[in-house]
């Protein structure tokens, strides 16, 4: 199945509710979009984070899945923002690839700090898949996994 059809299928019912998302920026390359997404999380900027997501984004984290931007916003995005605000994330081993309108980015992370009065020291991996559409680059898939350092 080609990516256009897959994106349409992923968008599904959430397309109508999030169709008015503001453009991420035609000039924003994939890496800039990922960086802006993380910056928005760390700043507690809900609109800034959502602007980087495709309406049909899938988010895999801690064995769970959210299947749209709306589901992610309603279930887990705010907790991710709280965590990002309370901790420090260091990126290592960043790799990426790009072909026309499709890009992927992956990295390893170490996150430290205190969250909800508990010390945090975890190593993680992150993979993001982005696609360029008429509204610029958007994150279509996020996969995060982590373990204690």
XYZ file of C-alpha atoms in Angstrom:
149
model
C 0.000 0.000 0.000
C 1.491 3.384 -0.940
C 2.149 6.075 1.672
C -0.632 8.374 0.413
C -3.259 5.696 0.967
C -1.725 4.742 4.304
C -1.787 8.370 5.480
C -5.429 8.706 4.459
C -6.305 5.514 6.316
C -4.441 6.682 9.430
C -6.191 10.032 9.366
C -9.615 8.394 9.386
C -12.210 9.998 11.587
C -9.711 12.327 13.276
C -9.207 14.235 10.037
C -12.343 16.300 10.434
C -11.581 17.364 13.988
C -7.947 18.332 13.453
C -8.049 19.509 9.837
C -7.438 23.099 10.888
C -3.982 22.481 12.350
C -1.686 25.394 11.494
C 1.146 24.722 9.065
C 4.423 23.559 10.554
C 6.324 25.647 8.030
C 7.202 24.789 4.467
C 10.856 25.631 5.093
C 11.141 23.475 8.219
C 13.221 20.417 7.406
C 12.507 17.151 9.185
C 15.192 17.676 11.830
C 13.937 21.177 12.591
C 10.418 19.812 13.019
C 11.616 17.138 15.471
C 13.673 19.710 17.392
C 10.718 22.115 17.494
C 8.465 19.307 18.754
C 10.839 18.539 21.636
C 11.320 22.229 22.393
C 7.539 22.643 22.588
C 7.249 19.643 24.933
C 9.934 21.065 27.235
C 8.278 24.501 27.212
C 4.794 23.126 27.905
C 3.662 24.556 24.553
C 0.715 22.362 23.590
C -0.025 24.229 20.351
C 3.645 24.159 19.332
C 3.829 20.398 19.846
C 0.553 19.666 18.047
C 1.566 21.834 15.065
C 4.360 19.350 14.300
C 2.063 16.313 14.242
C 0.109 14.861 11.349
C -3.536 14.326 12.291
C -3.084 10.567 11.862
C 0.143 10.286 13.852
C 0.741 7.001 15.668
C 2.649 7.184 18.950
C 4.167 4.015 20.414
C 5.366 4.428 23.981
C 5.790 2.090 26.939
C 3.917 -0.680 25.144
C 0.907 1.510 24.400
C -0.290 3.215 21.239
C -2.195 6.360 20.352
C -3.542 6.342 16.805
C -4.184 10.013 16.069
C -3.112 13.475 17.133
C -6.459 13.876 18.857
C -6.012 10.659 20.840
C -2.451 11.647 21.796
C -3.589 15.115 22.918
C -6.490 13.689 24.928
C -4.550 10.869 26.572
C -0.822 11.345 26.928
C 0.650 14.510 25.418
C 0.213 16.611 28.549
C 1.984 13.973 30.656
C 4.836 13.928 28.119
C 5.064 17.720 28.412
C 5.125 17.579 32.225
C 7.882 14.965 32.084
C 9.907 16.973 29.535
C 9.579 20.113 31.650
C 10.819 18.356 34.786
C 13.774 16.511 33.255
C 16.837 17.064 31.081
C 17.131 15.139 27.804
C 20.521 14.554 26.174
C 20.620 13.219 22.604
C 23.364 10.961 21.246
C 23.917 8.837 18.166
C 21.518 10.842 16.006
C 20.954 9.351 12.537
C 18.520 10.281 9.800
C 17.549 9.596 6.224
C 15.421 11.287 3.633
C 13.955 10.507 0.243
C 11.886 13.199 -1.440
C 8.860 13.677 0.819
C 9.619 10.969 3.391
C 12.170 11.187 6.213
C 13.120 9.271 9.332
C 15.123 10.277 12.357
C 16.429 8.140 15.198
C 18.524 8.774 18.269
C 19.503 7.499 21.666
C 18.753 9.609 24.720
C 19.571 9.888 28.366
C 17.030 11.655 30.511
C 17.759 12.750 34.072
C 16.069 14.821 36.736
C 13.182 14.495 39.142
C 9.584 13.819 38.180
C 6.734 13.680 40.690
C 9.264 13.658 43.546
C 11.104 10.625 42.134
C 14.595 10.594 40.640
C 14.783 9.921 36.894
C 17.781 8.409 35.108
C 16.755 6.555 31.963
C 18.274 5.670 28.631
C 15.945 5.738 25.674
C 15.598 5.375 21.959
C 13.443 7.434 19.660
C 12.388 6.959 16.066
C 10.258 9.443 14.136
C 8.916 9.169 10.612
C 7.969 12.397 8.864
C 6.282 13.188 5.606
C 6.208 16.420 3.657
C 2.784 17.476 2.451
C 1.213 20.700 1.284
C 1.459 22.010 4.850
C 5.161 21.189 5.299
C 6.856 18.384 7.196
C 4.735 16.615 9.808
C 5.501 13.794 12.219
C 3.529 10.700 11.163
C 4.981 8.196 13.634
C 6.815 8.340 16.967
C 8.294 5.332 18.727
C 9.844 5.823 22.154
C 11.260 3.160 24.421
C 13.294 3.473 27.607
C 14.946 1.611 30.434
C 16.675 2.531 33.672
C 20.233 3.754 33.153
